[in-house]
mmCIF file of C-alpha atoms and ligand atoms in Angstrom:
data_model
loop_
_atom_site.group_PDB
_atom_site.id
_atom_site.type_symbol
_atom_site.label_atom_id
_atom_site.label_comp_id
_atom_site.label_asym_id
_atom_site.label_seq_id
_atom_site.Cartn_x
_atom_site.Cartn_y
_atom_site.Cartn_z
ATOM 1 C CA MET A 1449 -36.955 6.342 -3.862
ATOM 2 C CA THR A 1450 -35.508 9.756 -4.632
ATOM 3 C CA ALA A 1451 -32.357 10.355 -6.662
ATOM 4 C CA ASN A 1452 -30.442 10.743 -3.409
ATOM 5 C CA SER A 1453 -31.449 7.514 -1.772
ATOM 6 C CA LEU A 1454 -31.456 3.852 -2.579
ATOM 7 C CA THR A 1455 -32.231 0.574 -0.884
ATOM 8 C CA ILE A 1456 -30.041 -2.510 -0.684
ATOM 9 C CA GLY A 1457 -31.791 -5.263 1.263
ATOM 10 C CA HIS A 1458 -32.423 -3.873 4.747
ATOM 11 C CA PHE A 1459 -29.977 -0.994 4.188
ATOM 12 C CA GLN A 1460 -31.489 2.384 3.413
ATOM 13 C CA ILE A 1461 -28.755 4.572 1.935
ATOM 14 C CA TYR A 1462 -28.899 8.350 1.551
ATOM 15 C CA GLY A 1463 -26.573 10.696 -0.305
ATOM 16 C CA LEU A 1464 -26.069 13.733 1.948
ATOM 17 C CA ARG A 1465 -24.240 16.892 0.913
ATOM 18 C CA ASP A 1466 -22.347 19.137 3.335
ATOM 19 C CA GLY A 1467 -22.144 21.719 0.549
ATOM 20 C CA PHE A 1468 -19.747 22.651 -2.236
ATOM 21 C CA PHE A 1469 -16.134 23.791 -2.445
ATOM 22 C CA CYS A 1470 -13.694 24.679 -5.211
ATOM 23 C CA LEU A 1471 -10.287 23.258 -6.075
ATOM 24 C CA ASP A 1472 -7.819 23.984 -8.862
ATOM 25 C CA GLY A 1473 -9.084 22.194 -11.971
ATOM 26 C CA GLY A 1474 -5.587 21.312 -13.159
ATOM 27 C CA ALA A 1475 -4.714 19.670 -9.829
ATOM 28 C CA MET A 1476 -8.021 17.787 -9.880
ATOM 29 C CA PHE A 1477 -7.379 16.269 -13.316
ATOM 30 C CA GLY A 1478 -3.636 15.548 -13.139
ATOM 31 C CA VAL A 1479 -2.143 14.854 -16.577
ATOM 32 C CA ILE A 1480 -5.447 15.347 -18.429
ATOM 33 C CA PRO A 1481 -5.403 18.542 -20.566
ATOM 34 C CA LYS A 1482 -7.876 21.267 -19.653
ATOM 35 C CA THR A 1483 -9.524 21.076 -23.076
ATOM 36 C CA LEU A 1484 -10.786 17.604 -22.119
ATOM 37 C CA TRP A 1485 -12.295 18.468 -18.720
ATOM 38 C CA GLU A 1486 -13.365 22.123 -18.901
ATOM 39 C CA LYS A 1487 -16.617 21.529 -20.797
ATOM 40 C CA LYS A 1488 -17.993 19.350 -18.025
ATOM 41 C CA TYR A 1489 -16.224 21.227 -15.190
ATOM 42 C CA PRO A 1490 -15.983 24.905 -16.178
ATOM 43 C CA ALA A 1491 -13.196 26.716 -14.322
ATOM 44 C CA ASP A 1492 -13.708 30.103 -12.611
ATOM 45 C CA GLU A 1493 -11.338 33.087 -12.983
ATOM 46 C CA HIS A 1494 -8.943 31.400 -10.530
ATOM 47 C CA ASN A 1495 -9.009 28.142 -12.535
ATOM 48 C CA ARG A 1496 -11.059 26.476 -9.783
ATOM 49 C CA ILE A 1497 -13.856 23.968 -10.382
ATOM 50 C CA ARG A 1498 -16.913 23.408 -8.203
ATOM 51 C CA LEU A 1499 -17.072 20.105 -6.331
ATOM 52 C CA GLY A 1500 -19.579 18.459 -4.023
ATOM 53 C CA LEU A 1501 -18.855 17.459 -0.433
ATOM 54 C CA ASN A 1502 -20.802 14.212 -0.508
ATOM 55 C CA SER A 1503 -21.299 11.788 2.349
ATOM 56 C CA ILE A 1504 -23.509 8.751 2.590
ATOM 57 C CA LEU A 1505 -25.678 7.683 5.485
ATOM 58 C CA ILE A 1506 -26.500 3.999 5.860
ATOM 59 C CA ARG A 1507 -29.484 3.083 8.027
ATOM 60 C CA THR A 1508 -29.456 -0.612 8.839
ATOM 61 C CA GLY A 1509 -32.648 -0.664 10.892
ATOM 62 C CA ASP A 1510 -30.893 -0.430 14.253
ATOM 63 C CA LYS A 1511 -27.600 1.323 13.422
ATOM 64 C CA ASN A 1512 -26.747 4.529 11.578
ATOM 65 C CA VAL A 1513 -23.429 4.709 9.757
ATOM 66 C CA LEU A 1514 -22.047 7.899 8.235
ATOM 67 C CA VAL A 1515 -19.275 7.762 5.626
ATOM 68 C CA ASP A 1516 -17.153 10.937 5.560
ATOM 69 C CA THR A 1517 -18.246 14.187 7.187
ATOM 70 C CA GLY A 1518 -17.584 16.979 4.675
ATOM 71 C CA ILE A 1519 -15.474 20.041 5.276
ATOM 72 C CA GLY A 1520 -16.730 21.079 8.690
ATOM 73 C CA THR A 1521 -18.479 23.805 10.560
ATOM 74 C CA HIS A 1522 -15.585 25.902 11.767
ATOM 75 C CA PRO A 1523 -13.408 27.057 8.901
ATOM 76 C CA ASP A 1524 -11.992 30.602 9.191
ATOM 77 C CA SER A 1525 -12.781 33.250 6.596
ATOM 78 C CA LYS A 1526 -9.440 32.936 4.760
ATOM 79 C CA PHE A 1527 -10.036 29.196 4.364
ATOM 80 C CA LYS A 1528 -13.608 29.895 3.207
ATOM 81 C CA ASN A 1529 -12.294 32.221 0.488
ATOM 82 C CA ILE A 1530 -9.504 29.944 -0.720
ATOM 83 C CA TYR A 1531 -11.935 27.076 -1.234
ATOM 84 C CA SER A 1532 -14.974 29.250 -2.052
ATOM 85 C CA LEU A 1533 -17.040 27.303 0.479
ATOM 86 C CA ASP A 1534 -20.776 27.101 0.030
ATOM 87 C CA LEU A 1535 -22.109 25.159 3.011
ATOM 88 C CA HIS A 1536 -25.861 25.464 3.006
ATOM 89 C CA PRO A 1537 -27.431 23.743 4.796
ATOM 90 C CA GLY A 1538 -24.440 21.687 6.022
ATOM 91 C CA LEU A 1539 -24.247 18.027 6.977
ATOM 92 C CA VAL A 1540 -25.929 18.072 10.402
ATOM 93 C CA ASP A 1541 -28.970 19.941 9.047
ATOM 94 C CA THR A 1542 -29.150 17.552 6.111
ATOM 95 C CA LEU A 1543 -29.212 14.666 8.599
ATOM 96 C CA LYS A 1544 -32.259 16.275 10.195
ATOM 97 C CA ASP A 1545 -34.007 16.054 6.828
ATOM 98 C CA VAL A 1546 -33.896 12.281 7.168
ATOM 99 C CA GLY A 1547 -35.056 12.470 10.784
ATOM 100 C CA LEU A 1548 -31.732 12.033 12.552
ATOM 101 C CA GLU A 1549 -29.810 14.063 15.122
ATOM 102 C CA ARG A 1550 -26.056 14.069 15.777
ATOM 103 C CA GLU A 1551 -26.614 11.721 18.725
ATOM 104 C CA ASP A 1552 -28.176 9.064 16.495
ATOM 105 C CA ILE A 1553 -24.993 8.242 14.563
ATOM 106 C CA ASP A 1554 -23.357 4.977 15.730
ATOM 107 C CA TYR A 1555 -20.374 4.819 13.365
ATOM 108 C CA VAL A 1556 -18.468 7.406 11.364
ATOM 109 C CA ILE A 1557 -16.141 5.990 8.710
ATOM 110 C CA ASN A 1558 -13.465 8.353 7.347
ATOM 111 C CA THR A 1559 -12.099 7.272 3.963
ATOM 112 C CA HIS A 1560 -9.019 9.285 4.936
ATOM 113 C CA LEU A 1561 -8.291 12.336 7.087
ATOM 114 C CA HIS A 1562 -7.913 15.158 4.560
ATOM 115 C CA PHE A 1563 -9.947 18.126 5.783
ATOM 116 C CA ASP A 1564 -12.614 17.782 3.085
ATOM 117 C CA HIS A 1565 -13.474 14.272 4.358
ATOM 118 C CA CYS A 1566 -13.302 14.666 8.135
ATOM 119 C CA GLY A 1567 -14.044 18.375 8.654
ATOM 120 C CA GLY A 1568 -17.432 17.594 10.169
ATOM 121 C CA ASN A 1569 -15.949 15.074 12.625
ATOM 122 C CA THR A 1570 -15.773 17.836 15.239
ATOM 123 C CA PHE A 1571 -17.461 21.144 16.033
ATOM 124 C CA ILE A 1572 -17.137 24.001 18.503
ATOM 125 C CA ASP A 1573 -19.746 23.482 21.233
ATOM 126 C CA SER A 1574 -21.597 26.224 23.131
ATOM 127 C CA GLY A 1575 -18.759 26.317 25.690
ATOM 128 C CA GLY A 1576 -16.223 27.044 22.938
ATOM 129 C CA GLU A 1577 -14.675 23.575 23.121
ATOM 130 C CA ASN A 1578 -13.772 21.579 20.004
ATOM 131 C CA VAL A 1579 -15.560 18.237 20.496
ATOM 132 C CA PRO A 1580 -16.723 15.257 18.414
ATOM 133 C CA THR A 1581 -19.852 16.186 16.424
ATOM 134 C CA PHE A 1582 -21.323 12.710 16.889
ATOM 135 C CA PRO A 1583 -21.050 12.028 20.634
ATOM 136 C CA ASN A 1584 -22.208 8.393 20.497
ATOM 137 C CA ALA A 1585 -20.242 7.340 17.421
ATOM 138 C CA GLU A 1586 -17.195 5.171 17.010
ATOM 139 C CA TYR A 1587 -14.974 6.803 14.366
ATOM 140 C CA ILE A 1588 -13.347 4.253 12.043
ATOM 141 C CA VAL A 1589 -9.949 5.239 10.613
ATOM 142 C CA GLN A 1590 -7.109 3.174 9.108
ATOM 143 C CA LYS A 1591 -4.178 3.049 11.533
ATOM 144 C CA GLY A 1592 -1.701 4.036 8.804
ATOM 145 C CA GLU A 1593 -3.865 6.990 7.794
ATOM 146 C CA TRP A 1594 -4.016 8.147 11.413
ATOM 147 C CA GLU A 1595 -0.209 8.068 11.584
ATOM 148 C CA SER A 1596 0.099 9.945 8.254
ATOM 149 C CA ALA A 1597 -2.277 12.607 9.583
ATOM 150 C CA CYS A 1598 -0.520 12.976 12.934
ATOM 151 C CA TYR A 1599 2.953 13.161 11.345
ATOM 152 C CA PRO A 1600 2.322 14.735 7.912
ATOM 153 C CA THR A 1601 5.027 15.374 5.338
ATOM 154 C CA PRO A 1602 5.573 18.870 3.900
ATOM 155 C CA ARG A 1603 3.602 17.716 0.835
ATOM 156 C CA ASP A 1604 0.393 16.829 2.694
ATOM 157 C CA LYS A 1605 0.664 19.041 5.768
ATOM 158 C CA ALA A 1606 -1.930 21.524 4.441
ATOM 159 C CA SER A 1607 -4.459 18.699 3.969
ATOM 160 C CA TYR A 1608 -4.353 17.359 7.537
ATOM 161 C CA LEU A 1609 -5.909 19.700 10.106
ATOM 162 C CA ALA A 1610 -5.537 18.237 13.602
ATOM 163 C CA LYS A 1611 -8.585 20.102 14.951
ATOM 164 C CA TYR A 1612 -10.749 17.756 12.866
ATOM 165 C CA PHE A 1613 -9.373 14.486 14.244
ATOM 166 C CA ARG A 1614 -7.429 14.918 17.522
ATOM 167 C CA PRO A 1615 -10.579 15.461 19.669
ATOM 168 C CA ILE A 1616 -11.863 12.062 18.502
ATOM 169 C CA GLU A 1617 -8.908 10.395 20.180
ATOM 170 C CA GLU A 1618 -9.135 12.625 23.278
ATOM 171 C CA HIS A 1619 -12.802 11.651 23.710
ATOM 172 C CA LYS A 1620 -11.938 7.960 23.262
ATOM 173 C CA GLN A 1621 -14.128 7.597 20.173
ATOM 174 C CA LEU A 1622 -11.341 6.584 17.804
ATOM 175 C CA HIS A 1623 -11.349 3.034 16.449
ATOM 176 C CA LEU A 1624 -8.261 2.274 14.372
ATOM 177 C CA VAL A 1625 -8.459 -0.605 11.886
ATOM 178 C CA GLU A 1626 -5.716 -2.233 9.841
ATOM 179 C CA GLY A 1627 -6.534 -3.286 6.295
ATOM 180 C CA ASP A 1628 -9.833 -4.719 5.040
ATOM 181 C CA THR A 1629 -12.228 -4.870 7.993
ATOM 182 C CA GLN A 1630 -15.912 -5.626 8.492
ATOM 183 C CA ILE A 1631 -17.488 -2.853 10.586
ATOM 184 C CA ILE A 1632 -20.896 -4.465 10.952
ATOM 185 C CA GLU A 1633 -22.506 -7.254 8.950
ATOM 186 C CA GLY A 1634 -22.702 -6.098 5.321
ATOM 187 C CA ILE A 1635 -20.503 -3.018 5.761
ATOM 188 C CA GLU A 1636 -16.792 -3.383 5.122
ATOM 189 C CA VAL A 1637 -13.874 -0.988 4.674
ATOM 190 C CA LEU A 1638 -11.349 -1.913 1.970
ATOM 191 C CA LEU A 1639 -7.814 -0.583 1.827
ATOM 192 C CA THR A 1640 -7.327 1.239 -1.501
ATOM 193 C CA PRO A 1641 -3.956 2.997 -1.502
ATOM 194 C CA GLY A 1642 -3.302 5.656 -4.125
ATOM 195 C CA HIS A 1643 -4.719 9.002 -3.058
ATOM 196 C CA THR A 1644 -2.997 8.381 0.285
ATOM 197 C CA ALA A 1645 -1.050 5.303 1.392
ATOM 198 C CA PHE A 1646 -3.937 4.085 3.595
ATOM 199 C CA HIS A 1647 -7.045 5.414 1.854
ATOM 200 C CA GLN A 1648 -10.102 3.175 2.344
ATOM 201 C CA CYS A 1649 -13.271 2.663 0.316
ATOM 202 C CA VAL A 1650 -16.513 1.332 1.812
ATOM 203 C CA LYS A 1651 -18.490 -1.637 0.487
ATOM 204 C CA ILE A 1652 -22.121 -2.160 1.489
ATOM 205 C CA GLU A 1653 -23.486 -5.536 0.473
ATOM 206 C CA PHE A 1654 -26.678 -7.498 0.859
ATOM 207 C CA GLU A 1655 -27.300 -10.773 -1.004
ATOM 208 C CA GLY A 1656 -25.072 -9.833 -3.940
ATOM 209 C CA GLN A 1657 -26.307 -6.243 -4.252
ATOM 210 C CA VAL A 1658 -23.447 -3.819 -3.676
ATOM 211 C CA LEU A 1659 -22.948 -0.105 -3.157
ATOM 212 C CA PHE A 1660 -19.299 0.969 -3.266
ATOM 213 C CA PHE A 1661 -18.239 4.337 -1.842
ATOM 214 C CA LEU A 1662 -15.246 5.407 -3.917
ATOM 215 C CA GLY A 1663 -13.796 8.137 -1.696
ATOM 216 C CA ASP A 1664 -10.994 9.986 -3.450
ATOM 217 C CA MET A 1665 -10.036 6.982 -5.575
ATOM 218 C CA VAL A 1666 -12.565 8.288 -8.146
ATOM 219 C CA PRO A 1667 -13.771 11.660 -6.789
ATOM 220 C CA THR A 1668 -16.305 12.569 -9.521
ATOM 221 C CA SER A 1669 -18.045 10.944 -12.457
ATOM 222 C CA GLY A 1670 -15.558 12.907 -14.614
ATOM 223 C CA HIS A 1671 -12.717 10.830 -13.127
ATOM 224 C CA VAL A 1672 -13.983 7.410 -14.227
ATOM 225 C CA GLY A 1673 -11.427 7.079 -17.081
ATOM 226 C CA LEU A 1674 -8.314 5.248 -15.864
ATOM 227 C CA PRO A 1675 -5.760 8.074 -16.440
ATOM 228 C CA TYR A 1676 -8.084 10.670 -14.847
ATOM 229 C CA VAL A 1677 -6.148 10.697 -11.571
ATOM 230 C CA MET A 1678 -5.725 13.752 -9.350
ATOM 231 C CA SER A 1679 -2.330 15.470 -8.941
ATOM 232 C CA TYR A 1680 -3.074 15.363 -5.218
ATOM 233 C CA ASP A 1681 -2.624 11.564 -5.250
ATOM 234 C CA LEU A 1682 0.567 10.442 -3.535
ATOM 235 C CA PHE A 1683 0.681 7.173 -5.515
ATOM 236 C CA PRO A 1684 -1.095 7.734 -8.871
ATOM 237 C CA MET A 1685 -0.111 4.351 -10.337
ATOM 238 C CA LYS A 1686 -1.685 2.633 -7.318
ATOM 239 C CA THR A 1687 -4.861 4.663 -7.842
ATOM 240 C CA MET A 1688 -5.025 3.445 -11.456
ATOM 241 C CA GLN A 1689 -4.429 -0.177 -10.434
ATOM 242 C CA ASN A 1690 -7.138 -0.039 -7.782
ATOM 243 C CA LYS A 1691 -9.571 1.649 -10.174
ATOM 244 C CA GLU A 1692 -9.075 -1.152 -12.679
ATOM 245 C CA LYS A 1693 -9.370 -3.848 -10.006
ATOM 246 C CA PHE A 1694 -12.612 -2.521 -8.543
ATOM 247 C CA TYR A 1695 -14.127 -1.563 -11.924
ATOM 248 C CA GLY A 1696 -13.676 -5.191 -12.980
ATOM 249 C CA LEU A 1697 -15.625 -6.427 -9.955
ATOM 250 C CA ALA A 1698 -18.200 -3.648 -10.237
ATOM 251 C CA ILE A 1699 -19.013 -4.429 -13.866
ATOM 252 C CA GLU A 1700 -19.095 -8.187 -13.302
ATOM 253 C CA GLU A 1701 -21.354 -7.924 -10.249
ATOM 254 C CA ASP A 1702 -23.358 -4.830 -11.311
ATOM 255 C CA TRP A 1703 -22.334 -2.648 -8.352
ATOM 256 C CA THR A 1704 -23.614 0.881 -7.819
ATOM 257 C CA MET A 1705 -20.877 3.414 -7.101
ATOM 258 C CA ALA A 1706 -21.090 6.449 -4.769
ATOM 259 C CA PHE A 1707 -19.057 9.559 -5.633
ATOM 260 C CA ASN A 1708 -17.455 11.677 -2.906
ATOM 261 C CA HIS A 1709 -16.996 14.970 -4.807
ATOM 262 C CA ASP A 1710 -19.346 14.900 -7.767
ATOM 263 C CA PRO A 1711 -21.250 18.216 -7.765
ATOM 264 C CA GLU A 1712 -24.304 16.541 -9.300
ATOM 265 C CA PHE A 1713 -24.399 12.749 -8.939
ATOM 266 C CA PHE A 1714 -24.249 10.798 -5.703
ATOM 267 C CA PHE A 1715 -24.689 7.404 -7.354
ATOM 268 C CA GLY A 1716 -24.144 5.757 -10.718
ATOM 269 C CA LYS A 1717 -22.630 2.778 -12.501
ATOM 270 C CA ILE A 1718 -19.452 2.194 -14.457
ATOM 271 C CA GLU A 1719 -19.495 0.536 -17.854
ATOM 272 C CA LYS A 1720 -16.831 -0.476 -20.342
ATOM 273 C CA LYS A 1721 -17.425 0.603 -23.949
ATOM 274 C CA ASN A 1722 -14.880 0.228 -26.777
ATOM 275 C CA GLY A 1723 -12.144 -0.498 -24.240
ATOM 276 C CA LYS A 1724 -12.872 2.615 -22.146
ATOM 277 C CA TYR A 1725 -14.552 2.975 -18.790
ATOM 278 C CA ILE A 1726 -17.496 5.345 -18.769
ATOM 279 C CA PHE A 1727 -20.032 6.655 -16.251
ATOM 280 C CA ASN A 1728 -23.694 5.726 -16.474
ATOM 281 C CA PRO A 1729 -25.943 7.780 -14.168
ATOM 282 C CA GLY A 1730 -28.557 4.983 -14.436
HETATM 283 ZN ZN1 ZN B 448 -11.268 14.842 -1.174
#
């Protein structure tokens, strides 16, 4: 077992990284003063901090499930500069490292449809057409999230880029779910509103062993503390409530957590010490 993979029953789970990008440190940490986060997340001259674009791949034995797809293969140069993208080798090449091709993915689960979670859903093929990256996959999205993405408000318009999700519908690979839903035995999506109204986390379970993919509910190990909520969140109080709810279960049942944007850790545990929640890399 390497640091980027773990086994839960018959599930082999890999942490895959599309690359890194940068976001404003203040926006990432909400009401938390810079003096508290800048030691762990040093800001560049534009006040941006470096974040991972982390996905997980779950191999069940006969199915391959990918959770989130990074920031994508076709950003323009202005976009690349704004977010200081560093995409080497990129998600599809990282999949090859574990012996898989694009065609081998059976399910793609998007926690939500912000561009840094679904950017790799599509790519420009050799004919110049924008098509689903994973031609044999069903893409699992919450119905409410799909509607938010298709009809964004001025506040979240810049986060929803239609080129990353419309082709999925056009190619009839979109599978909308409503609320908590089992995708296949042992893999379930759970509605966790906060970051967006219909954000979903993913729970992988086998005989009491659990891996929980946090999505943007807790983007990095530096966001484990309850008030460490991003300014990007549409419903920050909901994020806090869901953090507390799932931390309670995670501590009681010894879950492993997977982090969507941690630049270092894919996996780790959450502990409560002196009334505060803390990260334990394990
Ligand atoms: Zn994100």
